[in-house]
CSV table of N, CA and C in Angstrom, one decimal:
chain,number,residue,atom,x,y,z
A,1,UNK,N,-20.9,-1.7,23.3
A,1,UNK,CA,-19.6,-1.5,22.6
A,1,UNK,C,-18.9,-0.3,23.1
A,2,UNK,N,-19.6,0.7,23.5
A,2,UNK,CA,-18.9,2.0,24.0
A,2,UNK,C,-17.9,1.7,25.1
A,3,UNK,N,-18.2,1.0,26.1
A,3,UNK,CA,-17.2,0.8,27.2
A,3,UNK,C,-15.9,0.1,26.6
A,4,UNK,N,-16.1,-0.9,25.8
A,4,UNK,CA,-15.0,-1.6,25.2
A,4,UNK,C,-14.2,-0.7,24.3
A,5,UNK,N,-14.8,0.2,23.5
A,5,UNK,CA,-14.2,1.2,22.7
A,5,UNK,C,-13.4,2.1,23.5
A,6,UNK,N,-14.0,2.6,24.6
A,6,UNK,CA,-13.3,3.6,25.5
A,6,UNK,C,-12.0,2.9,26.1
A,7,UNK,N,-12.2,1.7,26.5
A,7,UNK,CA,-11.0,0.9,27.0
A,7,UNK,C,-9.9,0.8,26.0
A,8,UNK,N,-10.3,0.5,24.7
A,8,UNK,CA,-9.3,0.4,23.6
A,8,UNK,C,-8.6,1.8,23.4
A,9,UNK,N,-9.4,2.9,23.4
A,9,UNK,CA,-8.8,4.2,23.3
A,9,UNK,C,-7.8,4.5,24.4
A,10,UNK,N,-8.1,4.1,25.6
A,10,UNK,CA,-7.2,4.2,26.7
A,10,UNK,C,-5.9,3.4,26.5
A,11,UNK,N,-6.1,2.2,26.0
A,11,UNK,CA,-4.9,1.3,25.8
A,11,UNK,C,-3.9,1.8,24.8
A,12,UNK,N,-4.4,2.6,23.8
A,12,UNK,CA,-3.6,3.1,22.7
A,12,UNK,C,-3.3,4.6,22.8
A,13,UNK,N,-3.7,5.2,23.9
A,13,UNK,CA,-3.6,6.6,24.1
A,13,UNK,C,-2.2,7.2,23.9
A,14,UNK,N,-1.2,6.4,24.3
A,14,UNK,CA,0.2,6.9,24.2
A,14,UNK,C,0.9,6.6,22.9
A,15,UNK,N,0.3,5.9,22.0
A,15,UNK,CA,1.0,5.4,20.8
A,15,UNK,C,1.3,6.6,19.9
A,16,UNK,N,2.5,6.5,19.3
A,16,UNK,CA,2.9,7.6,18.3
A,16,UNK,C,2.5,7.1,16.9
A,17,UNK,N,2.2,5.9,16.7
A,17,UNK,CA,1.9,5.4,15.3
A,17,UNK,C,0.4,4.8,15.2
A,18,UNK,N,-0.3,4.7,16.3
A,18,UNK,CA,-1.6,4.2,16.2
A,18,UNK,C,-2.6,5.1,16.9
A,19,UNK,N,-3.7,5.4,16.2
A,19,UNK,CA,-4.7,6.3,16.7
A,19,UNK,C,-6.0,5.5,16.8
A,20,UNK,N,-6.6,5.5,18.0
A,20,UNK,CA,-7.9,4.9,18.3
A,20,UNK,C,-8.7,6.1,18.9
A,21,UNK,N,-9.7,6.5,18.1
A,21,UNK,CA,-10.5,7.6,18.6
A,21,UNK,C,-12.0,7.4,18.2
A,22,UNK,N,-12.8,8.4,18.7
A,22,UNK,CA,-14.2,8.3,18.3
A,22,UNK,C,-14.6,9.7,17.8
A,23,UNK,N,-15.6,9.8,17.0
A,23,UNK,CA,-16.1,11.0,16.4
A,23,UNK,C,-17.6,11.0,16.6
A,24,UNK,N,-18.2,12.1,17.1
A,24,UNK,CA,-19.6,12.3,17.1
A,24,UNK,C,-20.1,12.8,15.8
A,25,UNK,N,-20.7,11.9,15.0
A,25,UNK,CA,-21.2,12.2,13.7
A,25,UNK,C,-22.5,13.0,13.7
A,26,UNK,N,-23.1,13.2,14.8
A,26,UNK,CA,-24.3,13.9,14.9
A,26,UNK,C,-24.0,15.4,15.2
A,27,UNK,N,-22.8,15.7,15.5
A,27,UNK,CA,-22.5,17.1,16.0
A,27,UNK,C,-21.3,17.7,15.1
A,28,UNK,N,-20.3,18.2,15.8
A,28,UNK,CA,-19.2,18.8,15.1
A,28,UNK,C,-18.4,17.9,14.1
A,29,UNK,N,-18.5,16.6,14.4
A,29,UNK,CA,-17.8,15.6,13.5
A,29,UNK,C,-18.5,15.2,12.3
A,30,UNK,N,-19.7,15.7,12.0
A,30,UNK,CA,-20.5,15.4,10.9
A,30,UNK,C,-19.8,15.5,9.5
A,31,UNK,N,-19.1,16.7,9.3
A,31,UNK,CA,-18.4,16.8,8.0
A,31,UNK,C,-17.3,15.7,7.8
A,32,UNK,N,-16.6,15.4,8.9
A,32,UNK,CA,-15.6,14.3,8.8
A,32,UNK,C,-16.2,13.0,8.5
A,33,UNK,N,-17.4,12.7,9.1
A,33,UNK,CA,-18.1,11.4,8.9
A,33,UNK,C,-18.6,11.4,7.5
A,34,UNK,N,-19.1,12.5,7.0
A,34,UNK,CA,-19.5,12.5,5.6
A,34,UNK,C,-18.4,12.3,4.6
A,35,UNK,N,-17.2,12.9,4.9
A,35,UNK,CA,-16.0,12.7,4.1
A,35,UNK,C,-15.5,11.3,4.0
A,36,UNK,N,-15.6,10.6,5.1
A,36,UNK,CA,-15.1,9.2,5.1
A,36,UNK,C,-16.1,8.1,4.8
A,37,UNK,N,-17.4,8.6,4.6
A,37,UNK,CA,-18.4,7.6,4.2
A,37,UNK,C,-19.1,6.9,5.3
A,38,UNK,N,-19.2,7.5,6.5
A,38,UNK,CA,-20.0,6.9,7.6
A,38,UNK,C,-21.4,7.1,7.3
A,39,UNK,N,-22.2,6.0,7.2
A,39,UNK,CA,-23.6,6.0,6.9
A,39,UNK,C,-24.5,5.5,8.0
A,40,UNK,N,-23.9,4.7,9.0
A,40,UNK,CA,-24.7,4.2,10.1
A,40,UNK,C,-23.8,4.2,11.3
A,41,UNK,N,-24.4,4.0,12.4
A,41,UNK,CA,-23.7,4.1,13.7
A,41,UNK,C,-24.0,2.8,14.5
A,42,UNK,N,-23.0,2.3,15.2
A,42,UNK,CA,-21.6,2.8,15.2
A,42,UNK,C,-20.9,2.2,14.0
A,43,UNK,N,-20.0,3.0,13.5
A,43,UNK,CA,-19.2,2.6,12.3
A,43,UNK,C,-17.7,2.6,12.8
A,44,UNK,N,-16.9,1.6,12.5
A,44,UNK,CA,-15.5,1.6,12.8
A,44,UNK,C,-14.7,1.6,11.5
A,45,UNK,N,-13.8,2.6,11.3
A,45,UNK,CA,-13.0,2.7,10.2
A,45,UNK,C,-11.5,2.5,10.6
A,46,UNK,N,-10.7,2.0,9.7
A,46,UNK,CA,-9.3,1.9,10.0
A,46,UNK,C,-8.5,2.0,8.8
A,47,UNK,N,-7.2,2.2,9.0
A,47,UNK,CA,-6.2,2.3,7.9
A,47,UNK,C,-5.6,3.6,7.7
A,48,UNK,N,-5.1,3.8,6.5
A,48,UNK,CA,-4.5,5.1,6.1
A,48,UNK,C,-5.6,6.2,6.1
A,49,UNK,N,-5.3,7.3,6.8
A,49,UNK,CA,-6.4,8.3,6.9
A,49,UNK,C,-6.9,8.8,5.6
A,50,UNK,N,-6.1,8.7,4.5
A,50,UNK,CA,-6.6,9.1,3.2
A,50,UNK,C,-7.5,8.0,2.5
A,51,UNK,N,-7.5,6.8,3.1
A,51,UNK,CA,-8.2,5.7,2.5
A,51,UNK,C,-8.7,4.8,3.6
A,52,UNK,N,-9.6,5.3,4.4
A,52,UNK,CA,-10.1,4.5,5.5
A,52,UNK,C,-11.0,3.3,5.0
A,53,UNK,N,-10.9,2.2,5.7
A,53,UNK,CA,-11.6,1.0,5.3
A,53,UNK,C,-12.6,0.7,6.4
A,54,UNK,N,-13.7,0.0,6.1
A,54,UNK,CA,-14.7,-0.4,7.1
A,54,UNK,C,-14.2,-1.6,7.8
A,55,UNK,N,-14.4,-1.6,9.1
A,55,UNK,CA,-14.0,-2.7,10.0
A,55,UNK,C,-15.3,-3.6,10.2
A,56,UNK,N,-15.1,-4.9,10.1
A,56,UNK,CA,-16.3,-5.8,10.2
A,56,UNK,C,-16.1,-6.9,11.2
A,57,UNK,N,-15.1,-6.7,12.0
A,57,UNK,CA,-14.9,-7.8,13.0
A,57,UNK,C,-15.7,-7.7,14.2
A,58,UNK,N,-15.3,-8.4,15.3
A,58,UNK,CA,-16.1,-8.4,16.5
A,58,UNK,C,-16.1,-7.1,17.2
A,59,UNK,N,-17.1,-6.8,18.0
A,59,UNK,CA,-17.2,-5.5,18.7
A,59,UNK,C,-16.9,-5.6,20.2
A,60,UNK,N,-16.4,-6.7,20.7
A,60,UNK,CA,-16.0,-6.9,22.1
A,60,UNK,C,-14.5,-6.4,22.2
A,61,UNK,N,-14.1,-6.2,23.4
A,61,UNK,CA,-12.7,-5.6,23.6
A,61,UNK,C,-11.7,-6.6,23.1
A,62,UNK,N,-11.8,-7.8,23.4
A,62,UNK,CA,-10.7,-8.8,22.9
A,62,UNK,C,-10.6,-8.8,21.4
A,63,UNK,N,-11.7,-8.7,20.7
A,63,UNK,CA,-11.6,-8.7,19.2
A,63,UNK,C,-11.0,-7.4,18.7
A,64,UNK,N,-11.5,-6.3,19.3
A,64,UNK,CA,-11.0,-5.0,18.9
A,64,UNK,C,-9.5,-4.9,19.2
A,65,UNK,N,-9.0,-5.3,20.4
A,65,UNK,CA,-7.6,-5.2,20.7
A,65,UNK,C,-6.8,-6.1,19.8
A,66,UNK,N,-7.2,-7.3,19.5
A,66,UNK,CA,-6.5,-8.2,18.7
A,66,UNK,C,-6.3,-7.6,17.3
A,67,UNK,N,-7.4,-7.0,16.7
A,67,UNK,CA,-7.4,-6.4,15.4
A,67,UNK,C,-6.4,-5.2,15.4
A,68,UNK,N,-6.5,-4.4,16.4
A,68,UNK,CA,-5.7,-3.2,16.5
A,68,UNK,C,-4.2,-3.6,16.6
A,69,UNK,N,-3.9,-4.5,17.4
A,69,UNK,CA,-2.5,-4.9,17.5
A,69,UNK,C,-1.9,-5.5,16.2
A,70,UNK,N,-2.8,-6.2,15.5
A,70,UNK,CA,-2.3,-6.9,14.2
A,70,UNK,C,-2.4,-6.0,13.0
A,71,UNK,N,-3.2,-4.9,13.0
A,71,UNK,CA,-3.4,-4.1,11.8
A,71,UNK,C,-3.1,-2.7,11.9
A,72,UNK,N,-3.2,-2.1,13.1
A,72,UNK,CA,-2.9,-0.7,13.2
A,72,UNK,C,-1.4,-0.4,13.4
A,73,UNK,N,-0.7,-0.7,12.3
A,73,UNK,CA,0.7,-0.5,12.2
A,73,UNK,C,1.0,0.4,11.1
A,74,UNK,N,2.2,1.1,11.1
A,74,UNK,CA,2.6,1.9,9.9
A,74,UNK,C,2.5,1.0,8.7
A,75,UNK,N,2.0,1.6,7.6
A,75,UNK,CA,1.8,0.8,6.4
A,75,UNK,C,2.3,1.5,5.2
A,76,UNK,N,2.5,0.8,4.1
A,76,UNK,CA,3.0,1.3,2.9
A,76,UNK,C,2.1,2.5,2.4
A,77,UNK,N,2.7,3.6,2.2
A,77,UNK,CA,2.0,4.8,1.7
A,77,UNK,C,3.0,5.8,1.1
A,78,UNK,N,2.6,6.8,0.5
A,78,UNK,CA,3.5,7.8,0.0
A,78,UNK,C,4.4,8.4,1.1
A,79,UNK,N,3.9,8.4,2.4
A,79,UNK,CA,4.7,8.9,3.5
A,79,UNK,C,5.6,7.8,4.1
A,80,UNK,N,5.4,6.6,3.8
A,80,UNK,CA,6.1,5.4,4.3
A,80,UNK,C,6.6,4.5,3.2
A,81,UNK,N,7.3,5.1,2.2
A,81,UNK,CA,7.8,4.3,1.1
A,81,UNK,C,8.7,3.1,1.5
A,82,UNK,N,9.4,3.3,2.6
A,82,UNK,CA,10.3,2.3,3.0
A,82,UNK,C,9.6,1.0,3.5
A,83,UNK,N,8.3,1.1,3.7
A,83,UNK,CA,7.5,-0.1,4.0
A,83,UNK,C,6.8,-0.8,2.8
A,84,UNK,N,7.1,-0.2,1.6
A,84,UNK,CA,6.5,-0.7,0.4
A,84,UNK,C,7.4,-1.7,-0.3
A,85,UNK,N,6.7,-2.7,-1.0
A,85,UNK,CA,7.5,-3.6,-1.8
A,85,UNK,C,7.7,-2.8,-3.2
A,86,UNK,N,8.5,-3.4,-4.1
A,86,UNK,CA,8.8,-2.7,-5.3
A,86,UNK,C,7.6,-2.4,-6.2
A,87,UNK,N,6.6,-3.4,-6.2
A,87,UNK,CA,5.4,-3.1,-7.0
A,87,UNK,C,4.6,-1.9,-6.5
A,88,UNK,N,4.4,-1.8,-5.2
A,88,UNK,CA,3.7,-0.7,-4.6
A,88,UNK,C,4.5,0.6,-4.8
A,89,UNK,N,5.8,0.6,-4.7
A,89,UNK,CA,6.6,1.8,-4.9
A,89,UNK,C,6.4,2.2,-6.4
A,90,UNK,N,6.4,1.3,-7.3
A,90,UNK,CA,6.2,1.7,-8.7
A,90,UNK,C,4.8,2.2,-8.9
A,91,UNK,N,3.8,1.7,-8.3
A,91,UNK,CA,2.4,2.2,-8.4
A,91,UNK,C,2.3,3.6,-7.8
A,92,UNK,N,2.9,3.8,-6.7
A,92,UNK,CA,2.9,5.1,-6.0
A,92,UNK,C,3.6,6.1,-6.9
A,93,UNK,N,4.8,5.7,-7.5
A,93,UNK,CA,5.5,6.6,-8.4
A,93,UNK,C,4.7,7.0,-9.6
A,94,UNK,N,4.0,6.0,-10.2
A,94,UNK,CA,3.1,6.3,-11.3
A,94,UNK,C,2.1,7.4,-11.0
A,95,UNK,N,1.4,7.2,-9.8
A,95,UNK,CA,0.4,8.2,-9.4
A,95,UNK,C,1.0,9.6,-9.1
A,96,UNK,N,2.2,9.6,-8.5
A,96,UNK,CA,2.9,10.8,-8.2
A,96,UNK,C,3.3,11.6,-9.5
A,97,UNK,N,3.6,10.8,-10.5
A,97,UNK,CA,4.0,11.4,-11.8
A,97,UNK,C,2.8,12.1,-12.5
A,98,UNK,N,1.6,11.7,-12.2
A,98,UNK,CA,0.4,12.2,-12.9
A,98,UNK,C,0.2,13.7,-12.4
A,99,UNK,N,-0.4,14.4,-13.4
A,99,UNK,CA,-0.8,15.8,-13.0
A,99,UNK,C,-2.0,15.7,-12.0
A,100,UNK,N,-2.2,16.8,-11.3
A,100,UNK,CA,-3.3,16.9,-10.4
A,100,UNK,C,-4.6,16.6,-11.0
A,101,UNK,N,-4.8,17.2,-12.2
A,101,UNK,CA,-6.1,17.0,-12.9
A,101,UNK,C,-6.3,15.5,-13.4
A,102,UNK,N,-5.2,14.9,-13.9
A,102,UNK,CA,-5.2,13.5,-14.3
A,102,UNK,C,-5.5,12.6,-13.1
A,103,UNK,N,-4.8,12.9,-12.0
A,103,UNK,CA,-5.0,12.1,-10.8
A,103,UNK,C,-6.5,12.2,-10.3
A,104,UNK,N,-7.0,13.5,-10.3
A,104,UNK,CA,-8.4,13.7,-9.9
A,104,UNK,C,-9.4,12.9,-10.8
A,105,UNK,N,-9.1,12.9,-12.1
A,105,UNK,CA,-9.9,12.2,-13.1
A,105,UNK,C,-9.8,10.7,-12.8
A,106,UNK,N,-8.6,10.2,-12.5
A,106,UNK,CA,-8.5,8.7,-12.3
A,106,UNK,C,-9.2,8.4,-11.0
A,107,UNK,N,-9.1,9.2,-10.0
A,107,UNK,CA,-9.9,9.0,-8.7
A,107,UNK,C,-11.4,9.0,-9.0
A,108,UNK,N,-11.8,10.0,-9.7
A,108,UNK,CA,-13.3,10.1,-10.0
A,108,UNK,C,-13.7,8.8,-10.8
A,109,UNK,N,-12.9,8.4,-11.7
A,109,UNK,CA,-13.3,7.2,-12.5
A,109,UNK,C,-13.5,6.0,-11.6
A,110,UNK,N,-12.5,5.8,-10.7
A,110,UNK,CA,-12.6,4.6,-9.8
A,110,UNK,C,-13.8,4.8,-8.8
A,111,UNK,N,-14.0,6.0,-8.3
A,111,UNK,CA,-15.1,6.3,-7.4
A,111,UNK,C,-16.5,6.0,-8.1
A,112,UNK,N,-16.5,6.3,-9.4
A,112,UNK,CA,-17.7,6.1,-10.2
A,112,UNK,C,-18.0,4.6,-10.3
A,113,UNK,N,-16.9,3.8,-10.4
A,113,UNK,CA,-17.1,2.3,-10.4
A,113,UNK,C,-17.7,1.9,-9.1
A,114,UNK,N,-17.2,2.4,-8.0
A,114,UNK,CA,-17.8,2.1,-6.7
A,114,UNK,C,-19.3,2.5,-6.6
A,115,UNK,N,-19.6,3.7,-7.1
A,115,UNK,CA,-21.0,4.2,-7.1
A,115,UNK,C,-21.9,3.3,-8.0
A,116,UNK,N,-21.3,2.9,-9.2
A,116,UNK,CA,-22.1,2.1,-10.1
A,116,UNK,C,-22.3,0.7,-9.5
A,117,UNK,N,-21.3,0.1,-8.8
A,117,UNK,CA,-21.5,-1.2,-8.1
A,117,UNK,C,-22.6,-1.1,-7.1
A,118,UNK,N,-22.6,0.0,-6.3
A,118,UNK,CA,-23.6,0.2,-5.3
A,118,UNK,C,-25.0,0.4,-5.9
A,119,UNK,N,-25.1,1.1,-7.0
A,119,UNK,CA,-26.4,1.3,-7.6
A,119,UNK,C,-26.9,0.0,-8.2
A,120,UNK,N,-26.0,-0.7,-8.9
A,120,UNK,CA,-26.4,-2.0,-9.4
A,120,UNK,C,-26.9,-3.0,-8.3
A,121,UNK,N,-26.2,-3.0,-7.2
A,121,UNK,CA,-26.6,-3.8,-6.1
A,121,UNK,C,-27.9,-3.4,-5.6
A,122,UNK,N,-28.2,-2.1,-5.4
A,122,UNK,CA,-29.5,-1.7,-4.9
A,122,UNK,C,-30.6,-2.0,-5.9
A,123,UNK,N,-30.3,-1.9,-7.1
A,123,UNK,CA,-31.3,-2.2,-8.2
A,123,UNK,C,-31.7,-3.7,-8.1
A,124,UNK,N,-30.7,-4.5,-8.0
A,124,UNK,CA,-30.9,-6.0,-8.0
A,124,UNK,C,-31.6,-6.4,-6.7
A,125,UNK,N,-31.2,-5.8,-5.6
A,125,UNK,CA,-31.9,-6.0,-4.3
A,125,UNK,C,-33.4,-5.6,-4.4
A,126,UNK,N,-33.7,-4.5,-5.1
A,126,UNK,CA,-35.1,-4.1,-5.3
A,126,UNK,C,-35.8,-5.1,-6.1
A,127,UNK,N,-35.2,-5.6,-7.2
A,127,UNK,CA,-35.8,-6.7,-8.0
A,127,UNK,C,-36.1,-7.9,-7.1
A,128,UNK,N,-35.2,-8.3,-6.3
A,128,UNK,CA,-35.4,-9.4,-5.4
A,128,UNK,C,-36.5,-9.1,-4.4
A,129,UNK,N,-36.6,-7.9,-3.9
A,129,UNK,CA,-37.7,-7.5,-3.0
A,129,UNK,C,-39.0,-7.6,-3.7
A,130,UNK,N,-39.1,-7.2,-4.9
A,130,UNK,CA,-40.3,-7.2,-5.7
A,130,UNK,C,-40.7,-8.7,-6.0
A,131,UNK,N,-39.7,-9.5,-6.3
A,131,UNK,CA,-40.0,-10.9,-6.5
A,131,UNK,C,-40.5,-11.6,-5.2
A,132,UNK,N,-39.8,-11.3,-4.1
A,132,UNK,CA,-40.2,-11.8,-2.8
A,132,UNK,C,-41.7,-11.4,-2.5
A,133,UNK,N,-42.0,-10.2,-2.7
A,133,UNK,CA,-43.4,-9.7,-2.5
A,133,UNK,C,-44.4,-10.4,-3.3
A,134,UNK,N,-44.1,-10.6,-4.6
A,134,UNK,CA,-45.0,-11.3,-5.5
A,134,UNK,C,-45.2,-12.8,-5.0
A,135,UNK,N,-44.0,-13.5,-4.7
A,135,UNK,CA,-44.1,-14.8,-4.2
A,135,UNK,C,-44.9,-14.9,-2.9
A,136,UNK,N,-44.7,-14.0,-2.0
A,136,UNK,CA,-45.4,-14.0,-0.8
A,136,UNK,C,-46.9,-13.8,-1.0
A,137,UNK,N,-47.3,-12.9,-1.9
A,137,UNK,CA,-48.7,-12.7,-2.2
A,137,UNK,C,-49.3,-14.0,-2.8
A,138,UNK,N,-48.5,-14.6,-3.7
A,138,UNK,CA,-49.0,-15.8,-4.4
A,138,UNK,C,-49.2,-17.0,-3.3
A,139,UNK,N,-48.3,-17.1,-2.4
A,139,UNK,CA,-48.4,-18.1,-1.4
A,139,UNK,C,-49.6,-17.8,-0.5
A,140,UNK,N,-49.8,-16.6,-0.1
A,140,UNK,CA,-51.0,-16.2,0.7
A,140,UNK,C,-52.3,-16.5,0.0
A,141,UNK,N,-52.3,-16.3,-1.3
A,141,UNK,CA,-53.5,-16.6,-2.1
A,141,UNK,C,-53.8,-18.2,-2.1
A,142,UNK,N,-52.7,-18.9,-2.3
A,142,UNK,CA,-52.8,-20.4,-2.3
A,142,UNK,C,-53.3,-20.9,-0.9
A,143,UNK,N,-52.8,-20.3,0.1
A,143,UNK,CA,-53.2,-20.7,1.5
A,143,UNK,C,-54.6,-20.4,1.7
A,144,UNK,N,-55.0,-19.2,1.3
A,144,UNK,CA,-56.5,-18.8,1.4
A,144,UNK,C,-57.4,-19.8,0.6
A,145,UNK,N,-56.9,-20.2,-0.6
A,145,UNK,CA,-57.7,-21.1,-1.4
A,145,UNK,C,-57.9,-22.5,-0.7
A,146,UNK,N,-56.8,-23.0,-0.2
A,146,UNK,CA,-56.8,-24.3,0.5
A,146,UNK,C,-57.8,-24.2,1.7
A,147,UNK,N,-57.6,-23.1,2.5
A,147,UNK,CA,-58.5,-23.0,3.7
A,147,UNK,C,-60.0,-22.9,3.2
A,148,UNK,N,-60.2,-22.1,2.1
A,148,UNK,CA,-61.6,-22.0,1.7
A,148,UNK,C,-62.2,-23.3,1.1
A,149,UNK,N,-61.3,-24.2,0.7
A,149,UNK,CA,-61.8,-25.4,0.1
A,149,UNK,C,-62.3,-26.4,1.1
A,150,UNK,N,-62.3,-26.1,2.4
A,150,UNK,CA,-62.8,-26.9,3.4
A,150,UNK,C,-61.8,-27.7,4.3
A,151,UNK,N,-60.6,-27.3,4.2
A,151,UNK,CA,-59.6,-28.0,5.0
A,151,UNK,C,-59.9,-28.0,6.5
A,152,UNK,N,-60.3,-26.9,7.0
A,152,UNK,CA,-60.6,-26.7,8.4
A,152,UNK,C,-61.8,-27.6,8.8
A,153,UNK,N,-62.8,-27.7,8.0
A,153,UNK,CA,-64.0,-28.5,8.2
A,153,UNK,C,-63.6,-30.0,8.2
A,154,UNK,N,-62.7,-30.4,7.2
A,154,UNK,CA,-62.3,-31.8,7.2
A,154,UNK,C,-61.5,-32.1,8.4
A,155,UNK,N,-60.7,-31.3,8.9
A,155,UNK,CA,-59.9,-31.6,10.2
A,155,UNK,C,-60.9,-31.7,11.4
A,156,UNK,N,-61.9,-30.8,11.4
A,156,UNK,CA,-62.9,-30.9,12.5
A,156,UNK,C,-63.7,-32.2,12.5
A,157,UNK,N,-64.1,-32.6,11.3
A,157,UNK,CA,-64.8,-33.9,11.2
A,157,UNK,C,-63.9,-35.0,11.6
A,158,UNK,N,-62.7,-35.0,11.2
A,158,UNK,CA,-61.8,-36.1,11.6
A,158,UNK,C,-61.6,-36.1,13.1
A,159,UNK,N,-61.4,-35.0,13.7
A,159,UNK,CA,-61.2,-34.9,15.1
A,159,UNK,C,-62.5,-35.3,15.9
A,160,UNK,N,-63.6,-35.2,15.3
A,160,UNK,CA,-64.9,-35.5,16.0
A,160,UNK,C,-65.1,-37.0,16.1
A,161,UNK,N,-64.4,-37.8,15.4
A,161,UNK,CA,-64.6,-39.3,15.5
A,161,UNK,C,-64.7,-40.0,14.2
A,162,UNK,N,-65.1,-41.2,14.3
A,162,UNK,CA,-65.2,-42.1,13.1
A,162,UNK,C,-66.1,-41.5,12.1
A,163,UNK,N,-65.7,-41.7,10.8
A,163,UNK,CA,-66.6,-41.2,9.7
A,163,UNK,C,-67.0,-42.4,8.9
A,164,UNK,N,-68.1,-42.2,8.2
A,164,UNK,CA,-68.6,-43.2,7.3
A,164,UNK,C,-69.2,-44.4,8.0
A,165,UNK,N,-69.6,-45.4,7.3
A,165,UNK,CA,-70.3,-46.5,7.8
A,165,UNK,C,-69.3,-47.7,7.7
A,166,UNK,N,-68.9,-48.2,8.9
A,166,UNK,CA,-68.0,-49.3,8.9
A,166,UNK,C,-68.7,-50.7,9.0
A,167,UNK,N,-70.0,-50.8,8.8
A,167,UNK,CA,-70.7,-52.0,8.9
A,167,UNK,C,-70.4,-52.9,7.7
A,168,UNK,N,-70.4,-54.3,8.0
A,168,UNK,CA,-70.1,-55.2,6.9
A,168,UNK,C,-71.4,-55.8,6.4
């Protein structure tokens, strides 16, 4: 992916409205990566710098370029109100009218919802993992019991030739 990403950075290098860049999250860029929620590598983020979103598309140059051309455009934000529809303008105005402490509280409440959703997901996945482990152990016990019941010997006898007395 690195060569395609470097090619994409070169393609957008002169843009005044689009930034395609990379950050080394293991060195000087670690604080930025922590701030925007990078947890694994490579991670691609896009959008408003104050609200970066995860990119989940293709990692080849053609996919990256197509996405960049279609999505890395100026977007509705407090700095680009002229790009907003009336509903978004009203929503931005509502947030701008809030005190800093009220806005911080509202942000914290919404971030808590995200954290709660992640915690619930992890807890449910853990339950599934425990159920999977129990089912796998149960299956292994059943397989062992079938094998211990003589299945292998039955197959060996059958493979050896005719069984029983076929005389009339």
